[in-house]
PDB file of C-alpha atoms in Angstrom:
ATOM      1  CA  MET A   1      27.572 -48.783 -32.986  1.00 37.00           C
ATOM      2  CA  SER A   2      28.600 -45.223 -33.649  1.00 35.00           C
ATOM      3  CA  PHE A   3      26.409 -42.267 -32.751  1.00 33.00           C
ATOM      4  CA  LEU A   4      26.323 -41.142 -36.376  1.00 36.00           C
ATOM      5  CA  THR A   5      25.188 -44.496 -37.694  1.00 39.00           C
ATOM      6  CA  SER A   6      22.504 -45.075 -35.061  1.00 39.00           C
ATOM      7  CA  ASP A   7      18.835 -45.115 -35.899  1.00 43.00           C
ATOM      8  CA  LEU A   8      17.615 -41.515 -36.197  1.00 42.00           C
ATOM      9  CA  SER A   9      13.911 -42.254 -35.936  1.00 42.00           C
ATOM     10  CA  PRO A  10      12.099 -40.316 -33.210  1.00 40.00           C
ATOM     11  CA  PRO A  11      11.383 -42.096 -29.943  1.00 40.00           C
ATOM     12  CA  LYS A  12       8.004 -43.804 -29.603  1.00 41.00           C
ATOM     13  CA  SER A  13       7.062 -41.594 -26.668  1.00 38.00           C
ATOM     14  CA  PHE A  14       8.584 -38.467 -25.278  1.00 33.00           C
ATOM     15  CA  PRO A  15       9.376 -38.280 -21.559  1.00 37.00           C
ATOM     16  CA  ARG A  16       7.029 -36.208 -19.429  1.00 40.00           C
ATOM     17  CA  LEU A  17       8.247 -32.840 -18.276  1.00 39.00           C
ATOM     18  CA  ARG A  18       9.517 -33.294 -14.725  1.00 42.00           C
ATOM     19  CA  LEU A  19       9.970 -30.252 -12.560  1.00 42.00           C
ATOM     20  CA  CYS A  20      11.698 -32.200  -9.823  1.00 41.00           C
ATOM     21  CA  ASN A  21      14.251 -34.942  -9.613  1.00 40.00           C
ATOM     22  CA  LEU A  22      12.578 -36.930  -6.848  1.00 39.00           C
ATOM     23  CA  GLY A  23      10.040 -39.725  -7.035  1.00 40.00           C
ATOM     24  CA  ALA A  24       7.787 -38.144  -4.397  1.00 45.00           C
ATOM     25  CA  ALA A  25       5.093 -35.572  -5.058  1.00 54.00           C
ATOM     26  CA  ALA A  26       6.676 -32.512  -6.610  1.00 81.00           C
ATOM     27  CA  VAL A  27       3.996 -30.138  -5.357  1.00 87.00           C
ATOM     28  CA  ASN A  28       3.295 -30.649  -1.674  1.00 87.00           C
ATOM     29  CA  SER A  29       0.469 -28.133  -1.477  1.00 88.00           C
ATOM     30  CA  ILE A  30      -1.178 -25.219  -3.220  1.00 87.00           C
ATOM     31  CA  VAL A  31      -2.761 -22.449  -1.186  1.00 89.00           C
ATOM     32  CA  SER A  32      -4.523 -19.290  -2.264  1.00 89.00           C
ATOM     33  CA  SER A  33      -5.276 -16.712   0.374  1.00 87.00           C
ATOM     34  CA  ARG A  34      -6.469 -13.146   0.628  1.00 87.00           C
ATOM     35  CA  TRP A  35      -4.299 -10.272   1.735  1.00 81.00           C
ATOM     36  CA  GLN A  36      -6.091 -10.384   5.102  1.00 84.00           C
ATOM     37  CA  GLY A  37      -5.357 -14.100   5.617  1.00 84.00           C
ATOM     38  CA  LYS A  38      -8.598 -15.839   4.604  1.00 88.00           C
ATOM     39  CA  THR A  39      -7.804 -19.037   2.683  1.00 90.00           C
ATOM     40  CA  ARG A  40      -9.738 -19.346  -0.575  1.00 91.00           C
ATOM     41  CA  LEU A  41      -8.147 -22.493  -2.020  1.00 91.00           C
ATOM     42  CA  ALA A  42      -6.086 -25.197  -0.348  1.00 92.00           C
ATOM     43  CA  LYS A  43      -5.095 -28.565  -1.711  1.00 93.00           C
ATOM     44  CA  TYR A  44      -2.516 -30.858  -0.144  1.00 93.00           C
ATOM     45  CA  TYR A  45      -0.723 -33.659  -1.940  1.00 92.00           C
ATOM     46  CA  ILE A  46       0.941 -35.010   1.193  1.00 91.00           C
ATOM     47  CA  PRO A  47      -0.923 -36.340   4.233  1.00 91.00           C
ATOM     48  CA  LEU A  48      -1.296 -33.772   7.016  1.00 90.00           C
ATOM     49  CA  GLU A  49      -3.655 -33.498   9.949  1.00 94.00           C
ATOM     50  CA  GLU A  50      -6.223 -30.689   9.878  1.00 94.00           C
ATOM     51  CA  SER A  51      -4.459 -28.739  12.621  1.00 93.00           C
ATOM     52  CA  GLU A  52      -1.168 -28.968  10.714  1.00 92.00           C
ATOM     53  CA  LYS A  53      -2.875 -27.811   7.500  1.00 92.00           C
ATOM     54  CA  HIS A  54      -4.211 -24.705   9.239  1.00 92.00           C
ATOM     55  CA  LYS A  55      -0.813 -24.063  10.761  1.00 92.00           C
ATOM     56  CA  VAL A  56       0.885 -24.346   7.351  1.00 91.00           C
ATOM     57  CA  GLU A  57      -1.686 -22.012   5.773  1.00 91.00           C
ATOM     58  CA  TYR A  58      -1.167 -19.436   8.516  1.00 92.00           C
ATOM     59  CA  GLU A  59       2.638 -19.630   8.426  1.00 91.00           C
ATOM     60  CA  VAL A  60       2.838 -19.465   4.631  1.00 91.00           C
ATOM     61  CA  HIS A  61       0.459 -16.513   4.589  1.00 90.00           C
ATOM     62  CA  ARG A  62       2.510 -14.619   7.204  1.00 90.00           C
ATOM     63  CA  LEU A  63       5.706 -15.414   5.322  1.00 89.00           C
ATOM     64  CA  VAL A  64       4.396 -14.261   1.939  1.00 90.00           C
ATOM     65  CA  VAL A  65       2.444 -11.176   2.989  1.00 89.00           C
ATOM     66  CA  ASN A  66       5.250  -9.688   5.046  1.00 88.00           C
ATOM     67  CA  ARG A  67       7.888 -10.002   2.313  1.00 88.00           C
ATOM     68  CA  ASP A  68       9.041  -6.867   0.571  1.00 88.00           C
ATOM     69  CA  PRO A  69       7.795  -6.824  -3.070  1.00 85.00           C
ATOM     70  CA  LYS A  70      11.370  -6.104  -4.176  1.00 88.00           C
ATOM     71  CA  PHE A  71      12.431  -9.583  -3.055  1.00 89.00           C
ATOM     72  CA  THR A  72      12.060 -12.720  -5.166  1.00 87.00           C
ATOM     73  CA  ASN A  73       8.888 -14.796  -5.121  1.00 89.00           C
ATOM     74  CA  PHE A  74      10.737 -17.792  -3.665  1.00 91.00           C
ATOM     75  CA  VAL A  75      11.304 -18.367   0.020  1.00 91.00           C
ATOM     76  CA  GLU A  76      12.507 -21.339   2.048  1.00 91.00           C
ATOM     77  CA  PHE A  77       9.919 -22.747   4.426  1.00 89.00           C
ATOM     78  CA  ARG A  78      10.834 -25.522   6.848  1.00 86.00           C
ATOM     79  CA  THR A  79      12.394 -28.195   4.615  1.00 88.00           C
ATOM     80  CA  HIS A  80      10.604 -26.989   1.482  1.00 91.00           C
ATOM     81  CA  LYS A  81      10.387 -23.976  -0.756  1.00 93.00           C
ATOM     82  CA  VAL A  82       7.378 -21.699  -1.216  1.00 93.00           C
ATOM     83  CA  ILE A  83       6.872 -20.114  -4.616  1.00 94.00           C
ATOM     84  CA  TYR A  84       4.165 -17.473  -4.647  1.00 93.00           C
ATOM     85  CA  ARG A  85       2.634 -14.820  -6.833  1.00 93.00           C
ATOM     86  CA  ARG A  86       0.211 -12.042  -6.029  1.00 91.00           C
ATOM     87  CA  TYR A  87      -2.783 -11.264  -8.231  1.00 90.00           C
ATOM     88  CA  ALA A  88      -4.790  -8.271  -6.987  1.00 86.00           C
ATOM     89  CA  GLY A  89      -5.630  -9.172  -3.369  1.00 86.00           C
ATOM     90  CA  LEU A  90      -4.939 -12.916  -3.693  1.00 91.00           C
ATOM     91  CA  PHE A  91      -1.699 -14.780  -3.143  1.00 92.00           C
ATOM     92  CA  PHE A  92      -1.221 -18.113  -4.913  1.00 94.00           C
ATOM     93  CA  SER A  93       1.454 -20.214  -3.210  1.00 93.00           C
ATOM     94  CA  LEU A  94       2.998 -23.555  -4.078  1.00 92.00           C
ATOM     95  CA  CYS A  95       5.005 -25.501  -1.533  1.00 92.00           C
ATOM     96  CA  VAL A  96       7.558 -27.652  -3.352  1.00 92.00           C
ATOM     97  CA  ASP A  97      10.753 -29.579  -2.690  1.00 91.00           C
ATOM     98  CA  ILE A  98      13.833 -27.493  -2.034  1.00 90.00           C
ATOM     99  CA  THR A  99      15.632 -28.784  -5.159  1.00 89.00           C
ATOM    100  CA  ASP A 100      12.833 -27.997  -7.621  1.00 89.00           C
ATOM    101  CA  ASN A 101      12.914 -25.394 -10.370  1.00 89.00           C
ATOM    102  CA  GLU A 102      11.467 -22.135  -9.023  1.00 90.00           C
ATOM    103  CA  LEU A 103      10.860 -20.437 -12.360  1.00 92.00           C
ATOM    104  CA  ALA A 104       8.976 -23.427 -13.758  1.00 91.00           C
ATOM    105  CA  TYR A 105       6.620 -23.373 -10.773  1.00 92.00           C
ATOM    106  CA  LEU A 106       6.202 -19.616 -11.019  1.00 93.00           C
ATOM    107  CA  GLU A 107       5.042 -20.188 -14.584  1.00 94.00           C
ATOM    108  CA  CYS A 108       2.700 -22.934 -13.330  1.00 93.00           C
ATOM    109  CA  ILE A 109       1.030 -20.462 -10.989  1.00 94.00           C
ATOM    110  CA  HIS A 110       0.629 -17.966 -13.808  1.00 95.00           C
ATOM    111  CA  LEU A 111      -0.790 -20.612 -16.153  1.00 94.00           C
ATOM    112  CA  PHE A 112      -3.271 -21.741 -13.486  1.00 94.00           C
ATOM    113  CA  VAL A 113      -4.481 -18.153 -13.025  1.00 94.00           C
ATOM    114  CA  GLU A 114      -4.697 -17.690 -16.799  1.00 94.00           C
ATOM    115  CA  ILE A 115      -6.853 -20.826 -17.041  1.00 94.00           C
ATOM    116  CA  LEU A 116      -9.109 -19.563 -14.249  1.00 94.00           C
ATOM    117  CA  ASP A 117      -9.329 -16.173 -15.941  1.00 94.00           C
ATOM    118  CA  HIS A 118     -10.287 -17.711 -19.267  1.00 93.00           C
ATOM    119  CA  PHE A 119     -12.772 -20.177 -17.788  1.00 92.00           C
ATOM    120  CA  PHE A 120     -14.568 -17.625 -15.588  1.00 92.00           C
ATOM    121  CA  SER A 121     -14.203 -14.733 -18.073  1.00 91.00           C
ATOM    122  CA  ASN A 122     -12.187 -12.332 -15.941  1.00 88.00           C
ATOM    123  CA  VAL A 123     -11.902 -14.281 -12.704  1.00 90.00           C
ATOM    124  CA  CYS A 124     -12.370 -12.612  -9.346  1.00 89.00           C
ATOM    125  CA  GLU A 125     -12.227 -13.782  -5.748  1.00 90.00           C
ATOM    126  CA  LEU A 126     -15.980 -14.443  -5.677  1.00 91.00           C
ATOM    127  CA  ASP A 127     -15.539 -17.011  -8.462  1.00 91.00           C
ATOM    128  CA  LEU A 128     -13.180 -18.933  -6.184  1.00 91.00           C
ATOM    129  CA  VAL A 129     -15.681 -18.737  -3.338  1.00 92.00           C
ATOM    130  CA  PHE A 130     -18.938 -19.566  -5.109  1.00 94.00           C
ATOM    131  CA  ASN A 131     -17.564 -21.931  -7.761  1.00 92.00           C
ATOM    132  CA  PHE A 132     -14.985 -23.696  -5.628  1.00 92.00           C
ATOM    133  CA  HIS A 133     -15.948 -27.101  -7.042  1.00 93.00           C
ATOM    134  CA  LYS A 134     -15.072 -25.918 -10.565  1.00 93.00           C
ATOM    135  CA  VAL A 135     -11.813 -24.406  -9.337  1.00 94.00           C
ATOM    136  CA  TYR A 136     -10.834 -27.745  -7.798  1.00 93.00           C
ATOM    137  CA  LEU A 137     -11.775 -29.545 -11.037  1.00 92.00           C
ATOM    138  CA  ILE A 138      -9.503 -27.201 -12.979  1.00 93.00           C
ATOM    139  CA  LEU A 139      -6.751 -27.749 -10.433  1.00 93.00           C
ATOM    140  CA  ASP A 140      -7.156 -31.526 -10.747  1.00 92.00           C
ATOM    141  CA  GLU A 141      -6.868 -31.274 -14.531  1.00 91.00           C
ATOM    142  CA  PHE A 142      -3.701 -29.213 -14.093  1.00 90.00           C
ATOM    143  CA  ILE A 143      -1.981 -30.924 -11.124  1.00 91.00           C
ATOM    144  CA  LEU A 144      -2.748 -34.501 -10.119  1.00 88.00           C
ATOM    145  CA  ALA A 145      -1.181 -36.214  -7.099  1.00 88.00           C
ATOM    146  CA  GLY A 146       1.397 -33.440  -6.867  1.00 89.00           C
ATOM    147  CA  GLU A 147       2.604 -33.833 -10.449  1.00 89.00           C
ATOM    148  CA  LEU A 148       1.981 -31.416 -13.294  1.00 88.00           C
ATOM    149  CA  GLN A 149      -0.379 -33.262 -15.661  1.00 89.00           C
ATOM    150  CA  GLU A 150      -1.355 -30.845 -18.380  1.00 88.00           C
ATOM    151  CA  THR A 151       0.315 -27.644 -19.519  1.00 87.00           C
ATOM    152  CA  SER A 152      -2.016 -26.815 -22.395  1.00 90.00           C
ATOM    153  CA  LYS A 153      -4.513 -24.128 -21.483  1.00 91.00           C
ATOM    154  CA  LYS A 154      -6.600 -25.075 -24.512  1.00 93.00           C
ATOM    155  CA  ALA A 155      -6.793 -28.761 -23.507  1.00 93.00           C
ATOM    156  CA  ILE A 156      -7.873 -27.954 -19.957  1.00 92.00           C
ATOM    157  CA  ILE A 157     -10.510 -25.449 -21.106  1.00 92.00           C
ATOM    158  CA  GLU A 158     -11.852 -28.015 -23.605  1.00 93.00           C
ATOM    159  CA  ARG A 159     -12.104 -30.685 -20.883  1.00 92.00           C
ATOM    160  CA  MET A 160     -13.893 -28.269 -18.589  1.00 91.00           C
ATOM    161  CA  GLY A 161     -16.265 -27.402 -21.425  1.00 91.00           C
ATOM    162  CA  GLU A 162     -17.071 -31.092 -21.851  1.00 92.00           C
ATOM    163  CA  LEU A 163     -17.768 -31.402 -18.136  1.00 88.00           C
ATOM    164  CA  GLU A 164     -20.024 -28.325 -18.279  1.00 87.00           C
ATOM    165  CA  LYS A 165     -22.053 -29.937 -21.063  1.00 89.00           C
ATOM    166  CA  GLN A 166     -22.618 -33.041 -18.956  1.00 88.00           C
ATOM    167  CA  GLU A 167     -24.112 -31.049 -16.070  1.00 75.00           C
TER     168      GLU A 167
END
């Protein structure tokens, strides 16, 4: 059958956007920390012991804080890549596979912060501290098991609104 004579109907389902080419978790961890080093948000999608988690948080923080702002927001870390972005005094960092798309994950960080900003009406660090359970719910709506689940800010905000009504 020729390409021109093939059925031109749209596929029944479109493939999910994949930011990585591996079957494992694309996002290994997400960490948000203050300029001074205090971790405000940490979620791991790979199994690590508590001592290793603290070590990773410390090393990623040191790596990100000490980088010159003129450099890119991507840095190699062990056998992975850290993509980070600074918002006021907070750094949001994603640890991903070395072969993943850096710019796509940089946009993911920005979208996550936009969702937080919309949900908390001008988010600040205290929102992350005192409403951590809501922040983790938003994160779970956005990234599940290390894979990007939803990219629509409107859909996530609507789901969070439904959960707020149930409380």
